[in-house]
Coordinates of C-alpha atoms in Angstrom, one line a residue:
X1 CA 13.6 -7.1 -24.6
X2 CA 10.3 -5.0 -23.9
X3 CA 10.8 -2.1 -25.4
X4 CA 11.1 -3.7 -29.3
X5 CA 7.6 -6.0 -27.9
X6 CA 5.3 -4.9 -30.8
X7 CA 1.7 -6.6 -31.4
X8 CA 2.0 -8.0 -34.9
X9 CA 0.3 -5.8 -37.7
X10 CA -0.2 -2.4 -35.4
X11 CA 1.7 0.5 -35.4
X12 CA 2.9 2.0 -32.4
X13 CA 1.8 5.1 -30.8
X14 CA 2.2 7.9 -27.9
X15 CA -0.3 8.0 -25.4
X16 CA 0.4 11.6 -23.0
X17 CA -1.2 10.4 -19.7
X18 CA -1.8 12.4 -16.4
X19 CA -0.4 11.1 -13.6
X20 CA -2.6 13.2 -11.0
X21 CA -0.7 14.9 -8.1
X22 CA 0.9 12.2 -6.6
X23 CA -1.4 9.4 -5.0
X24 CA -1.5 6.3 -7.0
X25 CA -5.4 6.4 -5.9
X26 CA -5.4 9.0 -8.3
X27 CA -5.0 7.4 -10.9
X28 CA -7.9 7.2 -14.0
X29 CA -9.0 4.5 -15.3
X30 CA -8.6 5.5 -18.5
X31 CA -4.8 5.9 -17.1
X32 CA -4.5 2.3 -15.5
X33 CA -5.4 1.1 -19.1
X34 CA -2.9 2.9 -20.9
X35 CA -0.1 2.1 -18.9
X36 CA -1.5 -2.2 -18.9
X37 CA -0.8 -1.8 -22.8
X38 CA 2.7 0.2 -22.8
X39 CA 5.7 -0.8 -24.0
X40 CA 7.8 1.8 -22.6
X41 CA 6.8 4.4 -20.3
X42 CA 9.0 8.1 -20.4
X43 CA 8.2 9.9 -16.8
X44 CA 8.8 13.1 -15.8
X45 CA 10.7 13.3 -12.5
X46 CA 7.4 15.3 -10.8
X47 CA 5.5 12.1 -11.1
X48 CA 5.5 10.3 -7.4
X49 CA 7.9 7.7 -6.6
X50 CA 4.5 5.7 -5.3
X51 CA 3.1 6.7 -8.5
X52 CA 6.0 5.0 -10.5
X53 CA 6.3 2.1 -7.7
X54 CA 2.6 0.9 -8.6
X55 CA 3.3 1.5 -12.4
X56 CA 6.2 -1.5 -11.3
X57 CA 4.2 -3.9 -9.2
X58 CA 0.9 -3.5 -11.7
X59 CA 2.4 -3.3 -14.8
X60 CA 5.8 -5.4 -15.1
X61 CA 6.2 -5.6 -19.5
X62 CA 6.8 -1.9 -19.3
X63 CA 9.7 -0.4 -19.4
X64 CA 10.4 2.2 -17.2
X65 CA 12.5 5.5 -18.0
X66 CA 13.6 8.9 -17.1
X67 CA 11.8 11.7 -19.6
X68 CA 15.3 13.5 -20.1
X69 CA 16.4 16.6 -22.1
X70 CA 14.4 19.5 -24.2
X71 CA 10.5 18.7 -24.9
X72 CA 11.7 18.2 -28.9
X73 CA 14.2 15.9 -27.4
X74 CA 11.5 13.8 -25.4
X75 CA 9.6 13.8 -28.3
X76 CA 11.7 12.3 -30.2
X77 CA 12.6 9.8 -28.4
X78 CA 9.2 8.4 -28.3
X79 CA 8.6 9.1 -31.8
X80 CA 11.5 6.8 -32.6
X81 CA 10.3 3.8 -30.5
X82 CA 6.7 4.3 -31.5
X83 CA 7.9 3.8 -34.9
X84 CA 9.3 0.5 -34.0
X85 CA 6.2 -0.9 -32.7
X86 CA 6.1 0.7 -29.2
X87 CA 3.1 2.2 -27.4
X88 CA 4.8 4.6 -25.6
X89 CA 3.1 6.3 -22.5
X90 CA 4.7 9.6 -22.3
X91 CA 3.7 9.5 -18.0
X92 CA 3.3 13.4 -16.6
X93 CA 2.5 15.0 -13.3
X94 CA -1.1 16.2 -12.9
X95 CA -2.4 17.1 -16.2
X96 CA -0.6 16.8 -19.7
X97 CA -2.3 19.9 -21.2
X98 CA -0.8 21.9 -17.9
X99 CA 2.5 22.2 -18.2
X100 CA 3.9 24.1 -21.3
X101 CA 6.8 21.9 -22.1
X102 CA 4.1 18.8 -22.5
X103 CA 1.9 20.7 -24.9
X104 CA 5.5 21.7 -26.9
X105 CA 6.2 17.3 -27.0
X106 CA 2.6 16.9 -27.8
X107 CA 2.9 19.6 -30.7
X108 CA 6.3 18.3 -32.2
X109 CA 4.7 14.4 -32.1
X110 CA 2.0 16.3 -34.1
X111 CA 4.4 17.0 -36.7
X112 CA 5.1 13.2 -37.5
X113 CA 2.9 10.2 -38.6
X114 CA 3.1 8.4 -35.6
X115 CA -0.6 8.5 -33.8
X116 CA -0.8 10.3 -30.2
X117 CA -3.6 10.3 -27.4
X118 CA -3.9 12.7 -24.6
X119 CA -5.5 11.0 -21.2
X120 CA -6.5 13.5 -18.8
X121 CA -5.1 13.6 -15.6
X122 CA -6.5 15.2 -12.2
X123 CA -4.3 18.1 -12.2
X124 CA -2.0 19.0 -9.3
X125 CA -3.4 22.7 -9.1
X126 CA -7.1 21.9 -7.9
X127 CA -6.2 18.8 -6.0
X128 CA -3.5 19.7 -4.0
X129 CA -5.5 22.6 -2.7
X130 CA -8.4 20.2 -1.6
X131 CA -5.9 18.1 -0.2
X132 CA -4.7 21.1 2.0
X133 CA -8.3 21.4 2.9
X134 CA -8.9 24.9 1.0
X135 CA -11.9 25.1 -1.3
X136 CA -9.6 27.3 -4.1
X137 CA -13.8 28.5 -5.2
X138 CA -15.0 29.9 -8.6
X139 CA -12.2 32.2 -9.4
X140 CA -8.7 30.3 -9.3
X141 CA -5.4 31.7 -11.1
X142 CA -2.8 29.0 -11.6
X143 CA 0.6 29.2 -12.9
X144 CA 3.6 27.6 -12.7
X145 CA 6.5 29.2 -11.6
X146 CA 9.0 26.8 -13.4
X147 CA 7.7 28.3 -16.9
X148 CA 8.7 31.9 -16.4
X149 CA 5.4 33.6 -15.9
X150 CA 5.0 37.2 -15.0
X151 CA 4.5 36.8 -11.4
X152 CA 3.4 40.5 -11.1
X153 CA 1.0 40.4 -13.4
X154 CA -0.3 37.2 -11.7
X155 CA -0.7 39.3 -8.4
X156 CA -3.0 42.2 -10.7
X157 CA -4.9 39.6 -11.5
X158 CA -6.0 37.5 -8.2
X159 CA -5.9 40.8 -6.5
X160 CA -8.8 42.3 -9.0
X161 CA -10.8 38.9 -9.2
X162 CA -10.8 38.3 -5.6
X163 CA -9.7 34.7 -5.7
X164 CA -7.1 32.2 -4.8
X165 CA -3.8 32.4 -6.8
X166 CA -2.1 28.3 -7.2
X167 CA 1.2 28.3 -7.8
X168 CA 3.0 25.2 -8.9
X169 CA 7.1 25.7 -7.9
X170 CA 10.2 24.4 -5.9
X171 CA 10.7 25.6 -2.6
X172 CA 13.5 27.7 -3.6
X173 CA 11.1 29.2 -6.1
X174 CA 8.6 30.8 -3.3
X175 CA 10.6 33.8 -1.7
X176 CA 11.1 35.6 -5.1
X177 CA 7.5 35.0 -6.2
X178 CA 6.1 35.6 -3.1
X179 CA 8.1 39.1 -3.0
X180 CA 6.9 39.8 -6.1
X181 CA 3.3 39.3 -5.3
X182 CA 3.7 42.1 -2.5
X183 CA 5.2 44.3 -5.0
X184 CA 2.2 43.6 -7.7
X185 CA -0.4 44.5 -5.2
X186 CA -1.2 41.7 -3.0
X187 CA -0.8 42.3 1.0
X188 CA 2.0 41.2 3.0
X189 CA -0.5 39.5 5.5
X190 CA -2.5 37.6 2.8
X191 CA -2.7 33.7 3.8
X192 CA -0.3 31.3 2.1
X193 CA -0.5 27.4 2.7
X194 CA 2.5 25.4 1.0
X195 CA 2.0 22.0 0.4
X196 CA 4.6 19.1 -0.3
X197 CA 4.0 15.8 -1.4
X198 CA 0.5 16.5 -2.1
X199 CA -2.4 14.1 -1.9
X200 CA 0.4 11.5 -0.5
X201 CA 0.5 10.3 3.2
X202 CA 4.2 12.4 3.3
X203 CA 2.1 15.3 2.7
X204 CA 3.5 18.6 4.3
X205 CA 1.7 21.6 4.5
X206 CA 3.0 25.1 6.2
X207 CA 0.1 28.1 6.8
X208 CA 1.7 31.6 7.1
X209 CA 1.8 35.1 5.5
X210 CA 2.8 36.4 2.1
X211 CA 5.4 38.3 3.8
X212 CA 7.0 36.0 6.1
X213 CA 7.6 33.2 2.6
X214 CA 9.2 36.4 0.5
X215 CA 11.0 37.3 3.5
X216 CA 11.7 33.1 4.3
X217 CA 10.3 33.2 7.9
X218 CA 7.9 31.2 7.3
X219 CA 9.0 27.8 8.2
X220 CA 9.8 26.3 4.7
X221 CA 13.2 25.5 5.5
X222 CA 12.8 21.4 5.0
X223 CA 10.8 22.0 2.1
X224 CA 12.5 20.7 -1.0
X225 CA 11.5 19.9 -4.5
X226 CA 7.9 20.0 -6.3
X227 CA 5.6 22.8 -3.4
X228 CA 2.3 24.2 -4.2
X229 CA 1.3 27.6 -2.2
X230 CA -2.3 28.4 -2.2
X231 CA -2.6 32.1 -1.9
X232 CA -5.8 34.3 -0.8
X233 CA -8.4 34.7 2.0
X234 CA -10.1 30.7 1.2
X235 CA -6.7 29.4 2.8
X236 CA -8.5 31.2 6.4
X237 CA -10.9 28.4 6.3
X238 CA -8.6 25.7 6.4
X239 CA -9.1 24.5 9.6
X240 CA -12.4 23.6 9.2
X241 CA -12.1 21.9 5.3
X242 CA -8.9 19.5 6.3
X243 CA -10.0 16.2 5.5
X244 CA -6.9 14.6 4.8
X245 CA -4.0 15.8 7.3
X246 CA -6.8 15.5 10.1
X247 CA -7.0 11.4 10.0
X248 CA -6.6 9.7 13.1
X249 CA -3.1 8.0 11.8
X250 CA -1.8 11.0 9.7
X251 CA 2.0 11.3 9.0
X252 CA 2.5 8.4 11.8
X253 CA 5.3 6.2 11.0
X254 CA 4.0 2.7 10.9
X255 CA 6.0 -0.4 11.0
X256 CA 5.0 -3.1 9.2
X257 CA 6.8 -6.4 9.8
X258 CA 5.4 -8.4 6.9
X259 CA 6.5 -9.0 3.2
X260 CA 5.5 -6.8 0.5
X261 CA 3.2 -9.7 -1.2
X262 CA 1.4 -10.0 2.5
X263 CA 1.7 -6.3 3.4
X264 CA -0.2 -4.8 1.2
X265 CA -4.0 -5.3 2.7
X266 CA -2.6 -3.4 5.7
X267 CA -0.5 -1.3 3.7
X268 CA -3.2 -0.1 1.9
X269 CA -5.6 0.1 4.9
X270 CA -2.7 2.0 6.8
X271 CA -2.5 4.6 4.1
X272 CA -6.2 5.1 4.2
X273 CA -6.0 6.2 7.8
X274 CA -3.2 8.7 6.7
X275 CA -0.3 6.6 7.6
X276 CA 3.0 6.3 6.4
X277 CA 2.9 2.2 6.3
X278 CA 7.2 1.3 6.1
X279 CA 6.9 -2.8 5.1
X280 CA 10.1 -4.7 6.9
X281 CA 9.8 -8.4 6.0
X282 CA 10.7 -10.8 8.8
X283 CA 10.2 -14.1 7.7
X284 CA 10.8 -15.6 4.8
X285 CA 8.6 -18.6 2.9
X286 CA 10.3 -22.0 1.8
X287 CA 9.1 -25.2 0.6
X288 CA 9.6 -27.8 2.5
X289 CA 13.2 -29.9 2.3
X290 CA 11.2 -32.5 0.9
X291 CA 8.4 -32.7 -1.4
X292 CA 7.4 -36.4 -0.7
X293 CA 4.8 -35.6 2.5
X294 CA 3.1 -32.5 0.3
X295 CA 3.0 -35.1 -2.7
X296 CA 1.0 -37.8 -0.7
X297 CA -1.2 -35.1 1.0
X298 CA -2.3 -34.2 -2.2
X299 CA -2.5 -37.4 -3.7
X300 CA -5.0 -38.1 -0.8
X301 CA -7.3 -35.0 -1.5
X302 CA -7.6 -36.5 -5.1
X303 CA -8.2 -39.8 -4.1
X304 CA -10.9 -39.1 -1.3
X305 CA -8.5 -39.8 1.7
X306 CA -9.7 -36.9 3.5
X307 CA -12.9 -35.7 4.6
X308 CA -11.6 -32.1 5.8
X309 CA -8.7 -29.6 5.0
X310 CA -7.8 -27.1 7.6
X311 CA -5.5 -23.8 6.3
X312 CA -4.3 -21.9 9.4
X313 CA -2.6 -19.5 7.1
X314 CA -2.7 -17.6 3.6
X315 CA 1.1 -19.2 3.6
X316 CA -0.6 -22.7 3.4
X317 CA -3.2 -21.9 1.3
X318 CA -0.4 -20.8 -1.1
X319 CA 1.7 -23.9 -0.7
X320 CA -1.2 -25.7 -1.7
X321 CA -2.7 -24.5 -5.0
X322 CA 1.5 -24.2 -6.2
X323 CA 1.6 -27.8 -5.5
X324 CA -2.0 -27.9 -7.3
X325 CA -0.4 -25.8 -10.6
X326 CA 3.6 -27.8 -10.2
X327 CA 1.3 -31.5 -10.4
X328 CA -1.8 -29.7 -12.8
X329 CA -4.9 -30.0 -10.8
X330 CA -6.8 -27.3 -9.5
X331 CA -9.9 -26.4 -7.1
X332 CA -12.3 -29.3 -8.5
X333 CA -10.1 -31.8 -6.4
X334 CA -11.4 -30.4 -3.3
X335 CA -14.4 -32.2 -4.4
X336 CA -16.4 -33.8 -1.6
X337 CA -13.8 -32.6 1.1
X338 CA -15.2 -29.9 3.4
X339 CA -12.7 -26.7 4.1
X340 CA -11.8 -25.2 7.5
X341 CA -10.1 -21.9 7.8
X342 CA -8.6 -20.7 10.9
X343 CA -9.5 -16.6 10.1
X344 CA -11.4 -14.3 7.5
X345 CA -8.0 -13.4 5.9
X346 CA -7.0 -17.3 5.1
X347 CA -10.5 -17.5 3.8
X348 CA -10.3 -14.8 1.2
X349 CA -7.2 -16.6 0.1
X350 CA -9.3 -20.1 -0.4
X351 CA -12.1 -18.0 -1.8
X352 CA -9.9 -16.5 -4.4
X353 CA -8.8 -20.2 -5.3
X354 CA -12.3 -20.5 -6.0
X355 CA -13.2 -22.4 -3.0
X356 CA -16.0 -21.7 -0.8
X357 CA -15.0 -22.8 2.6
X358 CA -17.3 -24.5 5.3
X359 CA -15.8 -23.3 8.9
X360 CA -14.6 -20.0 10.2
X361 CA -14.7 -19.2 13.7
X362 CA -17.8 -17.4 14.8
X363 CA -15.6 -16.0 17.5
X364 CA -12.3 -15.5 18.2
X365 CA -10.2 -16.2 15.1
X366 CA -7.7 -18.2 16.2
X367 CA -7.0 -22.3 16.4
X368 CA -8.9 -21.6 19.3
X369 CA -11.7 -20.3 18.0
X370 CA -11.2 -22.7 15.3
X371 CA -11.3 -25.6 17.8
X372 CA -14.9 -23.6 19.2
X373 CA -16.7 -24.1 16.4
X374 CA -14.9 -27.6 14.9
X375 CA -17.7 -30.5 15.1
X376 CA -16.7 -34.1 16.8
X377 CA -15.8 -36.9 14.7
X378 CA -19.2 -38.7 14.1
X379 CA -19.2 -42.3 12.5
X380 CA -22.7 -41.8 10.9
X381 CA -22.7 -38.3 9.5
X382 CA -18.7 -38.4 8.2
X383 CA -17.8 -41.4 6.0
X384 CA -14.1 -40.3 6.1
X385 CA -12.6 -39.7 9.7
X386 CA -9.2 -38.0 8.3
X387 CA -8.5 -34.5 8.8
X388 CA -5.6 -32.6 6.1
X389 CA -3.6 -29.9 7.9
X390 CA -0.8 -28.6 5.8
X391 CA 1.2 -25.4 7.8
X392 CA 4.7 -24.4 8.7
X393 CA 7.4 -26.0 10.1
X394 CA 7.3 -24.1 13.3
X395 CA 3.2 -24.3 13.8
X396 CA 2.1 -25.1 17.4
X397 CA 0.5 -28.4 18.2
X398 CA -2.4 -26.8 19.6
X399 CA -5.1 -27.1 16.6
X400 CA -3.9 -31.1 16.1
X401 CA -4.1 -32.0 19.7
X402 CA -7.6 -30.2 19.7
X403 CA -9.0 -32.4 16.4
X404 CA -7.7 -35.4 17.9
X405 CA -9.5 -34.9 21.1
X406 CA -12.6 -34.6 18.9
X407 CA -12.0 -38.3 17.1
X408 CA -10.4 -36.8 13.6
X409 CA -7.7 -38.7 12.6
X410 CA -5.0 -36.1 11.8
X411 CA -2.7 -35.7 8.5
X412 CA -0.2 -33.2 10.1
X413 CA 1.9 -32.1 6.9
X414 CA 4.6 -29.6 6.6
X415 CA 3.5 -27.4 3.6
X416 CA 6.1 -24.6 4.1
X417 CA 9.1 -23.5 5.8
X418 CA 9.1 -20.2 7.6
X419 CA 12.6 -18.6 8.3
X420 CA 14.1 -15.4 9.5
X421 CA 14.6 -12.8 6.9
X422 CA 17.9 -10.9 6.4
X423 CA 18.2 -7.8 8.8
X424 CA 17.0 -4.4 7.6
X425 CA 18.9 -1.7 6.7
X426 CA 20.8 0.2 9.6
X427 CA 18.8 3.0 9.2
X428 CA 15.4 1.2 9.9
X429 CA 17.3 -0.8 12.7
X430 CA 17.7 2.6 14.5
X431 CA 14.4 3.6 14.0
X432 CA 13.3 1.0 15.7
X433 CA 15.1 0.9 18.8
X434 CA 15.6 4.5 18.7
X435 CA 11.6 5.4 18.6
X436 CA 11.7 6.4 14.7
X437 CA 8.1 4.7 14.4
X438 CA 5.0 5.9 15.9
X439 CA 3.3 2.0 15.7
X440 CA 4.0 -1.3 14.9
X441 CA 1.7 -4.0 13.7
X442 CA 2.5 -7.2 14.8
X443 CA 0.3 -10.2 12.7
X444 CA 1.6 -13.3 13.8
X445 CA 3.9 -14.7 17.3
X446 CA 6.6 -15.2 14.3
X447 CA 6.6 -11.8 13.2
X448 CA 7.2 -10.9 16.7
X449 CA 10.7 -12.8 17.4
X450 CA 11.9 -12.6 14.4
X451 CA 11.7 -8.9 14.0
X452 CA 13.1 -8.6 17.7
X453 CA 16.1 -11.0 16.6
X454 CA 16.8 -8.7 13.0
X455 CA 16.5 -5.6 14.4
X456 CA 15.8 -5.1 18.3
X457 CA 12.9 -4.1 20.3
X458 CA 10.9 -1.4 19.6
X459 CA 11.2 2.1 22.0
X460 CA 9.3 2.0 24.3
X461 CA 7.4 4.9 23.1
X462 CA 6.3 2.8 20.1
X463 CA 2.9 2.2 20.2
X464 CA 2.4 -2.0 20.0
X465 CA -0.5 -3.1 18.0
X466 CA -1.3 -7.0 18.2
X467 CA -3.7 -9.0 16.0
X468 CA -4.6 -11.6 18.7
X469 CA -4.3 -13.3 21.9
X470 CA -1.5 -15.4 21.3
X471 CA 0.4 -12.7 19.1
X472 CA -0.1 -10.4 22.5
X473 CA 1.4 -12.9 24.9
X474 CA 4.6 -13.2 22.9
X475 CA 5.1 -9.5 22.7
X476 CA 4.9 -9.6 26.7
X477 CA 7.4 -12.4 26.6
X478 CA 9.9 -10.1 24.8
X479 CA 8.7 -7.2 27.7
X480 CA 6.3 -5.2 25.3
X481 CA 3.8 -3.1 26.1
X482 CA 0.7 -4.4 23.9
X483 CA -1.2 -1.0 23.4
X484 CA -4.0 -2.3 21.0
X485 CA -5.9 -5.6 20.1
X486 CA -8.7 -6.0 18.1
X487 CA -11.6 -8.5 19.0
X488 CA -11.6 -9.8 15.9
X489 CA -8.5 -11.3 14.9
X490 CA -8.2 -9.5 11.3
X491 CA -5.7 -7.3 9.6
X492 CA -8.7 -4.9 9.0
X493 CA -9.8 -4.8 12.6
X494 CA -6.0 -4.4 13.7
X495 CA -5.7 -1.6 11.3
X496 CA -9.1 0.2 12.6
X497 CA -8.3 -0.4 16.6
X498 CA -4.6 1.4 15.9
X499 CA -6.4 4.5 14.4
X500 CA -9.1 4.3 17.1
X501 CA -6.4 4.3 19.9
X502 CA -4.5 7.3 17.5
X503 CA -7.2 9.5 17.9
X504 CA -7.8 8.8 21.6
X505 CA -4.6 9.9 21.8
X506 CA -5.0 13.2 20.3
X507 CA -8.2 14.3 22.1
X508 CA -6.6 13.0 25.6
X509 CA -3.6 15.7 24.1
X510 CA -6.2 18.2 22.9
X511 CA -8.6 18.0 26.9
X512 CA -5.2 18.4 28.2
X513 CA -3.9 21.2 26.5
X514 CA -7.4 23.1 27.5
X515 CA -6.9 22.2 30.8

């Protein structure tokens, strides 16, 4: 099991690492190398669930578990396994060194022989802040309400310095510490912006008085676990700092109809824009029924039966370097055979197989644009007249009607099967026919049926973002209304042309509203 892995001759050790606020983004590099050498990794229940996701996905020997009891009691549990051989990553929200019951773990690991490190993390008390879009200044009192500090007293002291007071709390903490920060001194009609799920694209922020939060009028009802509430005058200027909660796609709802192995370029992307990306996987990838065709195809790239390959897919570049690994060749038997991709994205999947391919449309990317841009056949400049094109099952004819009409001889070769994924969860079934999703991004005519046959049309309010031509006439098949296309057929393009149309949106809102 992992947590007993032990590297022969070293002694384990406790590494206390700072998570940062909540965005995985956040993360130090100092941090991302810790956790690639634990063994088992004790988090506290503030740290994100994106945070501990990504510690999943990037980091799969390490064990995972719940920090649980008294700090001598956490202690002590990764004393025990650090003893055993472990490097234990004791994971915490923000900063170690900021939270009382950390230093008290760090303190009682002190005690004993087992080694410790401390890794810095960005803490929550200056970055939620600047996520809010207030510039906390200079002069900043933190505390954390959790840790019984003398509220009052705080209020004395922001109140004489002038400054921004952070506090660090649940929800249920704020009315009592805000009513005590009226009776210290402060006034009732100081600013106050609460925050949840700071620095993540959830993120949740609230602007009101002193008063109203003590008095709980302030609109902090849905609020619920880990809040920060930025108190004083800087929170005034707000409106002009946001950087975050201002992006063109922030808090939308995206749907993503993709796997989580292919999502997560426009994931990612999605999330940059301020989008909350939700991945609902579609299709699912087989091998073929029968390995014989793949076997031949690849015999012939060995043997110099081919003078192109053409990938219409990252799908089929996949099925072809796991046939590569299963019969132990790899990107040196593309020797002398020239490479055709059908878009940037399937290109960066042969690039990363360390191919440098040939052909990409100039234009359109597309078979189509494909065909644009594919040379005729010529018996004096190409030796070999056969053409390789390994895809799915279900591919169109279009692309090997199109080669043939230019004099290749075609290899057409079923590399993978695609098939309808399992339905989604009733919840996400509703919130797609019920308008629970501001956008979905549509990559592929595939994606398109098959999410309509697992889980219904989208509302009609759902804005419908296509990656191409052909993707956009099945979505009018099924009676969508295609809202956005990119003119370059691209995840990335797709991506920017939704947040473009988002924020067309909101100033056509904004012109009218002045109106």
């Amino acid at each position: 099991m992992t947590r007993n892995r032990a590297t022969a001759g070293h002694a384990g050790r406790v590494v206390f690492v700072g998570a940062g606020p909540g965005d995985p983004g956040m993360l130090t590099a100092r941090a991302t190398a810790a956790l690639a050498g634990a063994t088992l990794v004790l988090v506290d229940a503030d740290v994100s669930v994106a945070v501990q996701d990504a510690v999943r996905d990037e980091h799969p020997g390490a064990e995972l578990s719940p920090a649980v009891g008294e700090p001598a009691e956490v202690a002590k549990a990764a004393v025990e396994a650090a003893k055993k051989g472990a490097v234990v990553v004791r994971l915490v929200a923000g900063d170690p060194y900021a939270a009382d019951a950390v230093v008290k773990e760090v303190l009682a690991v002190g005690r004993t022989s087992v080694p410790f490190d401390v890794v810095p993390g960005v803490a929550t008390a200056t970055a939620v802040p600047a996520y809010a879009g207030v510039a906390t200044g200079g002069t900043t009192v933190t505390a954390d309400l959790r840790s019984g500090v003398d509220v009052t007293a705080l209020a004395a002291a922001a109140g004489s310095a002038g400054g921004t007071l952070v506090l660090q709390g649940t929800a249920e903490d704020l009315p009592d510490a805000a009513a005590r920060l009226v009776e210290g001194g402060l006034s009732g009609s100081t600013p106050v912006v609460v925050t949840t799920g700071g620095s993540g694209t959830a993120q949740k922020s609230v602007v009101a008085k002193l008063a109203a939060v003590a008095e709980k009028t302030a609109g902090l009802d849905s609020f619920s676990g880990p809040v920060v509430a930025t108190v004083g005058t800087a929170v005034d200027k707000r409106a002009r700092l946001s950087w975050w909660e201002s992006r063109p796609l922030f808090g939308w709802r995206v749907l993503v109809p993709r796997t989580k192995d292919q999502a997560g370029e426009m994931s990612d992307r999605l999330r940059a824009y301020g989008a909350v990306p939700v991945e609902v996987p579609t299709i699912a990838v087989e091998p073929p029924r029968s390995p014989a065709q793949m076997d031949r195809a690849i015999k012939g790239l060995v043997t110099g039966r081919y003078g192109w390959i053409v990938f219409t897919s990252v799908n089929a570049v996949k099925a072809v370097r796991e046939k590569f690994a299963e019969l132990g060749l790899d990107a040196r038997a593309f020797a002398g055979v020239k490479v055709a991709c059908v878009g940037e994205q399937t290109a960066e999947a042969v690039r990363a197989f360390g191919i440098q391919p040939e052909l990409v449309p100039s234009g359109e990317q597309s078979s189509q644009g494909l065909l644009a841009d594919f040379p005729p056949y010529d018996d004096v400049f190409d030796p070999i007249d056969r053409v390789l094109l390994p895809r799915a099952d279900i591919a169109t004819e279009t692309l090997a009607a199109g080669l043939q009409e230019r004099g290749w001889e075609i290899d057409d070769v079923t590399a993978y099967r695609t098939v309808r994924a399992a339905p989604p969860a009733a919840s996400v079934r509703e919130a797609i026919k019920g308008g629970g999703f501001d956008a979905v991004c549509f990559t592929s005519s595939s994606t398109v049926r098959n999410l309509v046959g697992i889980a219904g049309k989208p509302h009609a309010k759902t804005v419908v973002a296509v990656i191409g031509p052909a993707t956009a006439a099945s979505a009018q098949e099924f009676g969508l209304r295609v809202d956005v296309q990119p003119e370059t057929a691209a995840v990335g393009p797709l991506v920017d042309a939704l947040a473009e149309h988002a924020l067309s949106l909101r100033e056509g809102a904004e012109d009218g509203a002045e109106k």
